[in-house]
Coordinates of C-alpha atoms and ligand atoms in Angstrom, one line a residue:
X1 CA 148.4 -45.9 -77.9
X2 CA 146.9 -44.4 -81.0
X3 CA 149.1 -43.8 -84.0
X4 CA 149.4 -40.1 -84.8
X5 CA 150.5 -41.0 -88.3
X6 CA 154.2 -41.8 -88.3
X7 CA 156.3 -40.6 -85.4
X8 CA 154.5 -39.3 -82.4
X9 CA 151.9 -41.4 -80.7
X10 CA 148.7 -40.1 -79.0
X11 CA 148.2 -41.4 -75.5
X12 CA 144.9 -43.0 -74.5
X13 CA 142.8 -40.4 -72.6
X14 CA 139.3 -40.3 -71.2
X15 CA 136.5 -39.2 -73.6
X16 CA 135.7 -35.5 -74.0
X17 CA 132.1 -34.4 -73.8
X18 CA 131.7 -34.3 -77.5
X19 CA 132.9 -38.0 -77.8
X20 CA 130.3 -38.9 -75.1
X21 CA 127.5 -37.2 -77.0
X22 CA 128.5 -38.8 -80.3
X23 CA 128.8 -42.2 -78.8
X24 CA 125.4 -41.8 -77.2
X25 CA 123.9 -40.7 -80.5
X26 CA 125.4 -43.6 -82.3
X27 CA 124.3 -46.2 -79.8
X28 CA 120.8 -44.9 -79.5
X29 CA 120.5 -45.0 -83.2
X30 CA 119.8 -41.2 -83.4
X31 CA 122.4 -41.1 -86.1
X32 CA 123.7 -44.0 -88.2
X33 CA 126.9 -42.1 -89.0
X34 CA 128.2 -38.7 -88.0
X35 CA 128.9 -35.8 -90.3
X36 CA 130.9 -32.8 -89.2
X37 CA 132.1 -29.7 -91.1
X38 CA 134.9 -27.1 -90.8
X39 CA 133.4 -23.7 -91.8
X40 CA 136.1 -21.1 -92.3
X41 CA 135.3 -17.7 -93.6
X42 CA 137.8 -17.1 -96.4
X43 CA 138.9 -13.7 -95.1
X44 CA 142.3 -14.5 -93.8
X45 CA 144.8 -17.3 -93.3
X46 CA 144.2 -20.0 -90.8
X47 CA 145.8 -19.8 -87.4
X48 CA 146.5 -22.3 -84.7
X49 CA 143.1 -21.8 -83.2
X50 CA 141.6 -23.0 -86.5
X51 CA 144.0 -25.9 -86.4
X52 CA 142.4 -26.9 -83.1
X53 CA 139.0 -26.8 -84.7
X54 CA 140.1 -28.7 -87.7
X55 CA 141.7 -31.4 -85.6
X56 CA 138.5 -31.6 -83.6
X57 CA 136.0 -31.7 -86.5
X58 CA 138.0 -34.0 -88.7
X59 CA 139.4 -36.0 -85.8
X60 CA 135.9 -36.8 -84.4
X61 CA 134.6 -37.9 -87.8
X62 CA 137.6 -40.1 -88.4
X63 CA 137.4 -41.7 -84.9
X64 CA 133.7 -42.6 -85.4
X65 CA 133.9 -43.5 -89.1
X66 CA 132.1 -40.4 -90.2
X67 CA 132.9 -37.7 -92.7
X68 CA 133.8 -34.0 -92.7
X69 CA 132.9 -31.3 -95.2
X70 CA 135.0 -28.3 -95.8
X71 CA 132.5 -25.4 -96.2
X72 CA 133.6 -21.9 -96.9
X73 CA 131.4 -19.5 -95.1
X74 CA 131.5 -16.9 -97.9
X75 CA 128.5 -14.8 -97.1
X76 CA 130.3 -11.5 -96.9
X77 CA 131.6 -10.5 -100.4
X78 CA 133.5 -7.5 -99.1
X79 CA 136.2 -9.2 -97.1
X80 CA 136.6 -12.5 -98.9
X81 CA 139.1 -13.7 -101.5
X82 CA 140.2 -16.8 -103.4
X83 CA 143.7 -16.3 -102.2
X84 CA 142.4 -17.2 -98.7
X85 CA 140.4 -20.2 -100.1
X86 CA 143.6 -21.6 -101.6
X87 CA 145.7 -21.2 -98.5
X88 CA 143.0 -22.7 -96.3
X89 CA 142.8 -25.8 -98.4
X90 CA 146.6 -26.1 -98.4
X91 CA 146.7 -25.8 -94.6
X92 CA 144.1 -28.5 -94.0
X93 CA 145.8 -30.9 -96.3
X94 CA 149.1 -30.2 -94.6
X95 CA 147.6 -31.0 -91.2
X96 CA 146.8 -34.4 -92.7
X97 CA 143.1 -34.3 -93.2
X98 CA 140.8 -34.9 -96.2
X99 CA 137.4 -33.4 -96.6
X100 CA 134.5 -35.4 -98.0
X101 CA 133.2 -32.4 -100.0
X102 CA 134.2 -28.9 -100.7
X103 CA 131.2 -26.6 -100.4
X104 CA 130.5 -22.9 -100.2
X105 CA 127.7 -21.2 -98.4
X106 CA 127.3 -19.3 -101.7
X107 CA 126.4 -22.7 -103.3
X108 CA 123.2 -22.4 -101.3
X109 CA 122.2 -18.8 -102.0
X110 CA 119.2 -19.9 -104.2
X111 CA 118.0 -22.4 -101.5
X112 CA 118.4 -19.8 -98.7
X113 CA 116.5 -17.3 -100.8
X114 CA 113.6 -19.8 -101.2
X115 CA 113.6 -20.6 -97.5
X116 CA 113.5 -16.9 -96.7
X117 CA 110.3 -16.7 -98.7
X118 CA 108.9 -19.7 -96.9
X119 CA 109.3 -17.8 -93.6
X120 CA 107.7 -14.7 -95.2
X121 CA 104.7 -16.8 -96.3
X122 CA 104.4 -18.2 -92.8
X123 CA 104.3 -14.6 -91.5
X124 CA 107.7 -15.2 -89.8
X125 CA 109.8 -12.6 -91.7
X126 CA 109.3 -9.1 -93.0
X127 CA 111.1 -6.4 -94.9
X128 CA 112.1 -3.5 -92.7
X129 CA 112.9 0.0 -94.1
X130 CA 114.4 1.3 -90.9
X131 CA 118.0 2.5 -90.9
X132 CA 120.7 0.4 -89.2
X133 CA 120.8 2.9 -86.4
X134 CA 117.0 2.8 -85.9
X135 CA 117.1 -0.9 -85.8
X136 CA 119.9 -0.9 -83.3
X137 CA 118.0 1.5 -81.0
X138 CA 114.7 -0.3 -81.5
X139 CA 116.3 -3.5 -80.1
X140 CA 116.2 -2.3 -76.6
X141 CA 118.5 -3.5 -73.9
X142 CA 118.9 -6.5 -71.7
X143 CA 116.7 -4.8 -69.1
X144 CA 114.2 -3.1 -71.5
X145 CA 112.2 -4.7 -74.2
X146 CA 112.7 -3.4 -77.8
X147 CA 110.2 -1.5 -79.9
X148 CA 108.5 -3.0 -82.8
X149 CA 109.4 -1.6 -86.2
X150 CA 106.6 0.4 -88.0
X151 CA 107.1 -2.0 -90.9
X152 CA 106.7 -5.1 -88.9
X153 CA 103.1 -5.8 -89.9
X154 CA 103.4 -5.6 -93.7
X155 CA 101.3 -8.1 -95.6
X156 CA 102.8 -11.3 -96.9
X157 CA 102.3 -10.1 -100.5
X158 CA 104.1 -6.8 -99.8
X159 CA 106.9 -8.5 -98.1
X160 CA 107.4 -11.0 -100.9
X161 CA 107.3 -8.2 -103.5
X162 CA 109.8 -6.0 -101.6
X163 CA 112.1 -8.9 -100.8
X164 CA 112.2 -9.7 -104.5
X165 CA 112.9 -6.1 -105.4
X166 CA 115.8 -6.1 -102.9
X167 CA 117.2 -9.1 -104.8
X168 CA 116.6 -7.4 -108.1
X169 CA 118.8 -4.6 -107.0
X170 CA 116.1 -1.9 -106.8
X171 CA 117.5 -0.5 -103.5
X172 CA 120.8 0.8 -102.4
X173 CA 122.9 -0.7 -99.6
X174 CA 121.2 -0.2 -96.2
X175 CA 117.8 0.8 -97.6
X176 CA 116.1 -2.3 -96.5
X177 CA 116.7 -5.6 -94.6
X178 CA 114.8 -8.8 -94.2
X179 CA 114.1 -9.6 -90.5
X180 CA 112.7 -12.7 -88.8
X181 CA 109.5 -11.8 -87.0
X182 CA 109.9 -13.3 -83.5
X183 CA 109.6 -11.3 -80.3
X184 CA 110.9 -7.8 -79.6
X185 CA 110.7 -8.4 -75.9
X186 CA 112.6 -11.7 -75.9
X187 CA 115.2 -12.1 -73.1
X188 CA 117.6 -13.4 -75.7
X189 CA 118.5 -10.2 -77.6
X190 CA 119.2 -12.3 -80.7
X191 CA 115.5 -13.2 -80.9
X192 CA 114.4 -9.6 -81.2
X193 CA 113.7 -9.8 -84.9
X194 CA 117.1 -10.8 -86.1
X195 CA 118.4 -9.7 -89.5
X196 CA 118.2 -12.4 -92.1
X197 CA 119.4 -10.5 -95.2
X198 CA 121.1 -7.2 -96.0
X199 CA 121.8 -5.4 -99.3
X200 CA 125.4 -5.4 -100.4
X201 CA 126.2 -4.3 -103.9
X202 CA 129.6 -5.9 -104.2
X203 CA 131.2 -8.5 -106.4
X204 CA 131.4 -11.9 -104.8
X205 CA 134.5 -14.0 -105.4
X206 CA 132.3 -16.9 -106.6
X207 CA 128.9 -15.6 -107.6
X208 CA 130.1 -12.4 -109.1
X209 CA 127.3 -9.9 -109.4
X210 CA 124.4 -12.4 -109.3
X211 CA 123.4 -11.3 -105.8
X212 CA 123.2 -8.0 -104.1
X213 CA 121.5 -9.4 -101.0
X214 CA 123.5 -11.6 -98.7
X215 CA 122.3 -13.8 -95.8
X216 CA 123.4 -13.1 -92.2
X217 CA 125.4 -15.6 -90.3
X218 CA 122.4 -16.7 -88.3
X219 CA 120.3 -17.4 -91.3
X220 CA 123.1 -19.1 -93.2
X221 CA 125.0 -21.3 -90.9
X222 CA 122.3 -23.7 -89.6
X223 CA 120.6 -23.9 -92.9
X224 CA 123.9 -24.8 -94.6
X225 CA 124.5 -27.5 -91.9
X226 CA 121.0 -28.8 -92.5
X227 CA 121.5 -29.0 -96.3
X228 CA 124.6 -31.1 -95.8
X229 CA 123.0 -33.2 -93.1
X230 CA 125.7 -32.2 -90.6
X231 CA 124.9 -34.2 -87.4
X232 CA 127.2 -32.4 -85.0
X233 CA 127.9 -28.8 -85.8
X234 CA 130.8 -27.8 -83.5
X235 CA 131.7 -24.2 -82.9
X236 CA 133.2 -22.0 -80.3
X237 CA 131.6 -20.9 -77.0
X238 CA 130.6 -17.4 -78.1
X239 CA 128.0 -19.0 -80.3
X240 CA 126.1 -20.6 -77.5
X241 CA 123.6 -17.7 -77.4
X242 CA 123.0 -18.3 -81.1
X243 CA 122.0 -21.9 -80.6
X244 CA 118.3 -21.2 -79.9
X245 CA 118.1 -19.1 -83.0
X246 CA 119.9 -21.8 -85.0
X247 CA 117.2 -24.3 -83.8
X248 CA 114.4 -21.8 -84.4
X249 CA 115.1 -21.4 -88.1
X250 CA 115.5 -25.2 -88.6
X251 CA 112.3 -25.9 -86.8
X252 CA 110.3 -23.3 -88.6
X253 CA 111.7 -24.4 -92.0
X254 CA 111.0 -28.0 -91.0
X255 CA 114.4 -29.2 -92.4
X256 CA 117.0 -31.7 -91.4
X257 CA 117.7 -31.1 -87.7
X258 CA 121.4 -30.4 -87.4
X259 CA 122.6 -29.6 -83.9
X260 CA 125.1 -27.1 -82.6
X261 CA 127.6 -27.9 -79.8
X262 CA 130.1 -25.4 -78.4
X263 CA 133.6 -25.7 -77.0
X264 CA 136.1 -23.2 -75.7
X265 CA 138.2 -21.4 -78.3
X266 CA 141.9 -21.9 -78.0
X267 CA 143.9 -19.0 -76.6
X268 CA 147.7 -19.0 -76.3
X269 CA 150.0 -17.0 -74.2
X270 CA 152.1 -14.3 -75.9
X271 CA 149.8 -14.6 -79.0
X272 CA 147.0 -12.7 -80.7
X273 CA 144.7 -14.9 -82.7
X274 CA 142.1 -12.7 -84.3
X275 CA 142.3 -12.6 -88.0
X276 CA 141.7 -8.8 -87.9
X277 CA 144.8 -8.3 -85.8
X278 CA 146.9 -10.7 -87.8
X279 CA 145.9 -8.9 -91.0
X280 CA 146.9 -5.6 -89.4
X281 CA 150.3 -7.0 -88.5
X282 CA 150.8 -8.1 -92.1
X283 CA 149.4 -5.0 -93.8
X284 CA 151.5 -2.6 -91.7
X285 CA 154.7 -4.6 -92.2
X286 CA 155.2 -5.6 -88.5
X287 CA 155.9 -9.0 -89.9
X288 CA 157.1 -10.3 -93.3
X289 CA 153.7 -11.7 -94.2
X290 CA 151.1 -14.2 -93.2
X291 CA 153.7 -16.9 -93.2
X292 CA 156.3 -15.1 -91.1
X293 CA 157.7 -17.8 -88.8
X294 CA 156.8 -15.7 -85.8
X295 CA 153.1 -15.7 -86.8
X296 CA 150.6 -18.0 -85.1
X297 CA 149.2 -18.9 -88.6
X298 CA 149.5 -22.4 -89.9
X299 CA 151.6 -21.3 -92.8
X300 CA 153.8 -19.4 -90.3
X301 CA 154.4 -22.3 -87.9
X302 CA 155.0 -24.6 -90.9
X303 CA 157.8 -22.3 -92.1
X304 CA 159.1 -22.1 -88.5
X305 CA 159.5 -25.9 -88.6
X306 CA 156.4 -27.3 -86.8
X307 CA 155.2 -30.6 -88.1
X308 CA 151.6 -31.6 -88.6
X309 CA 152.2 -34.5 -86.1
X310 CA 153.2 -32.0 -83.4
X311 CA 150.1 -29.8 -84.1
X312 CA 147.8 -32.8 -83.9
X313 CA 149.4 -33.9 -80.7
X314 CA 149.0 -30.4 -79.3
X315 CA 145.3 -30.2 -80.3
X316 CA 144.8 -33.5 -78.5
X317 CA 146.6 -32.4 -75.4
X318 CA 144.7 -29.1 -75.2
X319 CA 141.6 -31.2 -75.1
X320 CA 138.0 -29.9 -75.4
X321 CA 137.0 -27.5 -72.7
X322 CA 133.6 -25.9 -72.0
X323 CA 135.1 -22.9 -70.4
X324 CA 137.6 -20.4 -71.8
X325 CA 141.2 -20.8 -70.9
X326 CA 144.6 -19.8 -72.0
X327 CA 147.1 -22.5 -73.0
X328 CA 150.8 -22.0 -72.4
X329 CA 152.7 -21.6 -75.6
X330 CA 155.4 -23.8 -74.2
X331 CA 153.0 -26.8 -74.5
X332 CA 153.0 -26.3 -78.2
X333 CA 156.8 -26.3 -78.2
X334 CA 156.9 -29.3 -76.0
X335 CA 154.8 -31.3 -78.5
X336 CA 157.1 -30.3 -81.3
X337 CA 160.2 -31.4 -79.3
X338 CA 158.4 -34.7 -78.5
X339 CA 157.9 -35.3 -82.2
X340 CA 161.3 -34.1 -83.5
X341 CA 163.3 -35.7 -80.8
X342 CA 162.3 -39.1 -82.3
X343 CA 162.6 -38.2 -85.9
X344 CA 165.0 -35.3 -86.5
X345 CA 168.4 -35.8 -88.0
X346 CA 171.3 -34.5 -86.0
X347 CA 174.0 -32.1 -87.1
X348 CA 176.5 -29.8 -85.5
X349 CA 176.4 -26.1 -86.1
X350 CA 178.0 -23.2 -84.2
X351 CA 175.8 -20.2 -83.9
X352 CA 178.1 -17.8 -82.1
X353 CA 181.6 -18.9 -83.1
X354 CA 185.0 -18.5 -81.6
X355 CA 188.1 -20.3 -83.0
X356 CA 189.7 -23.3 -81.4
X357 CA 193.1 -24.4 -82.5
X358 CA 194.5 -27.8 -81.8
X359 CA 198.2 -27.0 -81.2
X360 CA 199.4 -30.6 -81.4
X361 CA 197.5 -31.4 -84.7
X362 CA 199.3 -31.4 -88.0
X363 CA 198.4 -28.6 -90.3
X364 CA 196.3 -29.9 -93.2
X365 CA 195.5 -33.3 -91.6
X366 CA 191.8 -34.4 -91.8
X367 CA 190.2 -37.2 -89.9
X368 CA 186.7 -38.2 -90.8
X369 CA 184.4 -39.5 -88.0
X370 CA 181.1 -41.4 -88.5
X371 CA 178.2 -40.0 -86.5
X372 CA 174.7 -41.3 -86.4
X373 CA 172.1 -39.2 -88.1
X374 CA 169.7 -40.1 -85.3
X375 CA 171.0 -41.4 -81.9
X376 CA 167.7 -43.2 -81.4
X377 CA 168.9 -45.4 -84.3
X378 CA 172.7 -45.9 -83.7
X379 CA 172.9 -48.6 -86.3
X380 CA 171.1 -46.4 -88.9
X381 CA 172.4 -44.0 -91.4
X382 CA 175.6 -42.1 -90.7
X383 CA 176.9 -38.8 -91.6
X384 CA 180.7 -38.0 -92.0
X385 CA 182.2 -35.3 -89.9
X386 CA 185.6 -33.9 -90.7
X387 CA 188.1 -33.0 -87.8
X388 CA 190.9 -30.6 -88.5
X389 CA 193.4 -28.4 -86.8
X390 CA 191.2 -25.3 -86.7
X391 CA 187.7 -25.5 -85.5
X392 CA 184.8 -23.3 -84.3
X393 CA 183.1 -23.7 -81.0
X394 CA 180.3 -21.8 -79.4
X395 CA 181.5 -18.7 -77.6
X396 CA 179.6 -19.7 -74.5
X397 CA 181.4 -23.0 -74.3
X398 CA 184.6 -21.3 -73.2
X399 CA 185.0 -19.4 -70.0
X400 CA 188.1 -17.7 -68.6
X401 CA 187.0 -17.5 -65.0
X402 CA 184.7 -20.4 -64.8
X403 CA 182.8 -21.4 -61.7
X404 CA 183.5 -24.9 -60.3
X405 CA 180.4 -26.4 -61.9
X406 CA 181.2 -25.2 -65.4
X407 CA 182.1 -28.4 -67.3
X408 CA 182.8 -26.9 -70.6
X409 CA 186.1 -25.5 -71.7
X410 CA 188.2 -23.4 -69.3
X411 CA 191.9 -22.9 -68.8
X412 CA 193.5 -26.2 -68.1
X413 CA 190.2 -27.9 -68.3
X414 CA 189.2 -30.9 -70.5
X415 CA 186.2 -31.5 -72.7
X416 CA 185.3 -34.0 -75.3
X417 CA 184.7 -32.6 -78.8
X418 CA 181.5 -34.5 -79.7
X419 CA 182.2 -37.8 -81.5
X420 CA 185.9 -37.3 -81.4
X421 CA 188.8 -36.6 -78.9
X422 CA 189.2 -35.2 -75.5
X423 CA 191.0 -31.9 -75.7
X424 CA 192.6 -29.8 -73.0
X425 CA 192.8 -26.0 -73.0
X426 CA 196.4 -24.8 -72.9
X427 CA 196.0 -21.1 -73.6
X428 CA 193.8 -18.5 -75.2
X429 CA 194.1 -15.1 -77.0
X430 CA 192.1 -11.9 -76.5
X431 CA 191.6 -8.8 -78.6
X432 CA 192.1 -5.2 -77.4
X433 CA 188.5 -5.1 -75.9
X434 CA 189.2 -8.2 -73.8
X435 CA 187.1 -10.6 -75.9
X436 CA 188.5 -14.1 -76.3
X437 CA 189.3 -14.6 -80.0
X438 CA 191.2 -18.0 -80.0
X439 CA 191.3 -20.9 -77.7
X440 CA 194.3 -23.2 -77.9
X441 CA 194.0 -26.9 -77.0
X442 CA 195.9 -30.1 -77.1
X443 CA 194.3 -33.3 -78.2
X444 CA 194.7 -36.6 -76.2
X445 CA 195.2 -39.1 -79.1
X446 CA 194.4 -42.0 -76.8
X447 CA 190.9 -40.6 -76.2
X448 CA 189.7 -41.4 -79.8
X449 CA 186.5 -43.3 -79.6
X450 CA 187.2 -47.0 -80.2
X451 CA 190.9 -46.5 -79.5
X452 CA 191.7 -48.4 -76.3
X453 CA 190.0 -47.7 -73.1
X454 CA 187.1 -45.2 -73.0
X455 CA 187.9 -42.2 -70.8
X456 CA 185.1 -39.9 -69.9
X457 CA 185.1 -36.3 -69.0
X458 CA 182.2 -34.2 -67.6
X459 CA 181.7 -32.0 -70.6
X460 CA 181.0 -32.6 -74.3
X461 CA 180.7 -29.7 -76.7
X462 CA 179.8 -29.4 -80.3
X463 CA 182.2 -28.0 -82.9
X464 CA 182.7 -27.5 -86.6
X465 CA 185.8 -27.8 -88.7
X466 CA 186.8 -24.3 -90.0
X467 CA 188.1 -25.7 -93.2
X468 CA 184.9 -27.6 -94.0
X469 CA 182.4 -25.4 -92.4
X470 CA 179.4 -24.2 -94.4
X471 CA 178.3 -20.7 -93.6
X472 CA 174.5 -20.6 -92.9
X473 CA 172.0 -18.0 -91.8
X474 CA 170.4 -18.9 -88.5
X475 CA 167.2 -17.1 -87.5
X476 CA 166.5 -17.1 -83.8
X477 CA 163.0 -16.2 -82.7
X478 CA 161.4 -15.0 -79.5
X479 CA 157.7 -14.5 -78.9
X480 CA 156.1 -11.9 -81.2
X481 CA 154.7 -10.1 -78.1
X482 CA 156.3 -9.5 -74.7
X483 CA 153.0 -9.6 -72.8
X484 CA 151.9 -13.1 -71.7
X485 CA 148.2 -12.3 -71.4
X486 CA 147.6 -10.8 -74.8
X487 CA 144.0 -11.8 -74.6
X488 CA 143.4 -9.7 -71.6
X489 CA 144.3 -6.4 -73.3
X490 CA 141.1 -4.4 -73.6
X491 CA 139.8 -3.3 -76.9
X492 CA 140.9 0.3 -77.4
X493 CA 144.3 -0.3 -75.9
X494 CA 146.8 -0.7 -78.7
X495 CA 148.1 -4.3 -78.5
X496 CA 150.9 -3.4 -80.9
X497 CA 152.8 -1.6 -78.1
X498 CA 153.6 -5.1 -76.8
X499 CA 155.3 -6.2 -80.0
X500 CA 158.7 -7.7 -79.1
X501 CA 161.6 -5.7 -80.7
X502 CA 163.8 -8.8 -80.3
X503 CA 161.5 -11.3 -81.8
X504 CA 163.9 -12.0 -84.6
X505 CA 167.7 -12.2 -84.4
X506 CA 169.7 -13.1 -87.5
X507 CA 173.0 -14.9 -87.0
X508 CA 175.7 -16.0 -89.4
X509 CA 176.6 -19.5 -88.3
X510 CA 178.8 -22.4 -89.3
X511 CA 177.6 -25.9 -89.8
X512 CA 179.2 -29.3 -90.6
X513 CA 179.1 -30.0 -94.3
X514 CA 176.6 -32.9 -94.1
X515 CA 173.8 -30.5 -93.1
X516 CA 173.5 -29.2 -96.6
X517 CA 172.9 -32.7 -97.9
X518 CA 170.0 -33.3 -95.5
X519 CA 167.0 -34.8 -97.3
X520 CA 164.6 -35.4 -94.3
X521 CA 162.3 -32.5 -95.2
X522 CA 161.6 -31.8 -91.6
X523 CA 163.5 -29.7 -89.0
X524 CA 166.9 -31.1 -87.9
X525 CA 168.5 -30.9 -84.5
X526 CA 171.6 -28.7 -84.2
X527 CA 173.1 -30.7 -81.3
X528 CA 173.0 -28.9 -78.0
X529 CA 171.3 -25.9 -79.6
X530 CA 167.8 -26.6 -80.9
X531 CA 165.7 -27.7 -83.8
X532 CA 166.1 -25.8 -87.0
X533 CA 164.1 -25.9 -90.2
X534 CA 165.5 -25.0 -93.6
X535 CA 163.2 -22.1 -94.7
X536 CA 161.9 -23.0 -98.2
X537 CA 161.5 -19.4 -99.0
X538 CA 164.8 -17.7 -98.1
X539 CA 167.2 -20.6 -97.4
X540 CA 167.7 -19.5 -93.8
X541 CA 167.7 -22.0 -90.9
X542 CA 164.8 -21.1 -88.6
X543 CA 165.0 -22.1 -85.0
X544 CA 161.7 -24.0 -84.5
X545 CA 162.3 -24.5 -80.8
X546 CA 165.1 -25.1 -78.3
X547 CA 166.0 -28.4 -76.8
X548 CA 164.3 -27.7 -73.5
X549 CA 161.7 -25.3 -72.2
X550 CA 163.1 -21.8 -72.6
X551 CA 160.1 -20.0 -71.5
X552 CA 160.3 -17.1 -69.1
X553 CA 158.9 -17.8 -65.8
X554 CA 156.4 -15.0 -64.8
Ligands
ATP601 P1 138.8 -15.0 -85.9 O1 138.0 -14.6 -84.7 O2 140.2 -15.3 -85.6 O3 138.6 -14.1 -87.1 P2 136.8 -16.7 -86.8 O4 136.1 -17.5 -85.8 O5 136.1 -15.5 -87.4 O6 138.2 -16.4 -86.4 P3 136.3 -18.5 -88.9 O7 136.9 -18.6 -90.3 O8 134.8 -18.1 -88.9 O9 137.2 -17.6 -88.1 O10 136.4 -19.9 -88.1 C1 136.3 -21.1 -88.7 C2 136.1 -22.1 -87.6 O11 137.2 -22.1 -86.7 C3 134.9 -21.7 -86.7 O12 134.2 -22.9 -86.5 C4 135.5 -21.2 -85.4 O13 134.7 -21.4 -84.4 C5 136.8 -21.9 -85.4 N1 137.8 -21.2 -84.6 C6 138.3 -19.9 -84.9 N2 139.1 -19.5 -84.0 C7 139.3 -20.5 -83.1 C8 140.0 -20.7 -81.9 N3 140.8 -19.7 -81.4 N4 139.9 -21.9 -81.2 C9 139.1 -22.8 -81.7 N5 138.4 -22.7 -82.8 C10 138.5 -21.6 -83.5
MG602 MG1 133.9 -16.3 -87.9

């Protein structure tokens, strides 16, 4: 068993294909140490898919004694912002990882510019005056070769001069681009003279107005990897067609040979994971913000009550696939329960209360019971729970016409009130609509734990003393979307029609007083109900997950 920091443990499992590659590279001496990187674009908040990538990149380096850089891929000034940079750093730290260096692709703009000129001098890049549309049409199709640009055969001198003028700001956006000169008939469309630089007159969050030309992904990513001597550049499957181009630039620039490896991106049921869609949900007020506890963002699930340990366990369980797949959201919940079951403090809270009166209990009499904060540690810290004449129990724990197998409270039935006595239901009251309002019971004084012989009954229910109850706001969540296969919804069909109108239910609940003294900092268990996390933002108690799998079966 491998320690997953404190709490949950990671089981031994067979190597994934990346571990095989790395072990081979280390034992053959190809690399003395490995270097990975996590390269987010600071254009949104990180989501659980990014968490998978973070756990993978940082996890591999950690496992093999290597290091990981955090590199912001900030090559598009229009969509990027320091707000996102800050949130990304916070989220990575929260997940429990430390980066060796904090870098920005924009740190390398001067070097990239020099390298572009190297390719121009080698006759491998040229300035193209065609419009975006002409370039697109000229590319051809998978079946037909493209057409060469009329500007393709400019002299090296002219290309150098024009590229410099692009940089000096002589041309408006879209007037010119720099393209690699490769092969307009290449079967890999990306090799048909890919763009290297475009003109964008916009202020960059770090370089300000120094630049008005910005490198394209393909001309930036591999070169940044190479500058940082990244040995294993791990990205998601859709980049596999980019790999030959990644290699082409590195080979022709004759620089450190970083290599790219692809794995399947994480998809989750009932969830959208694209930053563009998440931004739309935030901007249009479908959710409270990026950190709404229903969001699949790292800050959202943190506010929901997820722990870093549970996310790392989840990332490990999901594994590293080479083919796209969809992971059941309930696996993520399972991981959280595994972690919290061991660590969470227990309290009683009643979410949907009805009154219970103990007829044979003296008015005003209070008895305090000791209950363990965590049953896994019965000798550990205790909380004190007051028992009085008037209590609250869960509405669903009483049934007037109960089936035989119903072991909670029913007329003439017995149940143990958790940690305390066995009580018997002697009568109940209803309102004009026929709803039960009060359940009357009698306590069996001889059933007090520790008093004489232990008598057991089939049912135990939780309860809260009315007199000592603390009123709390409980927030119950369902999936944000009603459709399981959100990833299968075609572009053009509005995914927002599947938003779940019942994804948030707010309840006024009652909790035992000790809850408000809880210092654990992680979610607690409301016994028999679920795990709840004290929302640092609004003071509500967010239901992180239930006690068992509550997921709808298809
Ligand atoms: P999105 O498509 O949600 O906008 P992105 O891929 O554009 O995400 P980046 O900031 O570029 O977001 O991603 C940073 C890193 O996280 C990349 O290496 C990317 O491959 C990885 N990543 C993004 N989404 C996922 C996912 N769902 N599963 C695994 N890795 C992911
Ligand atoms: Mg991206």
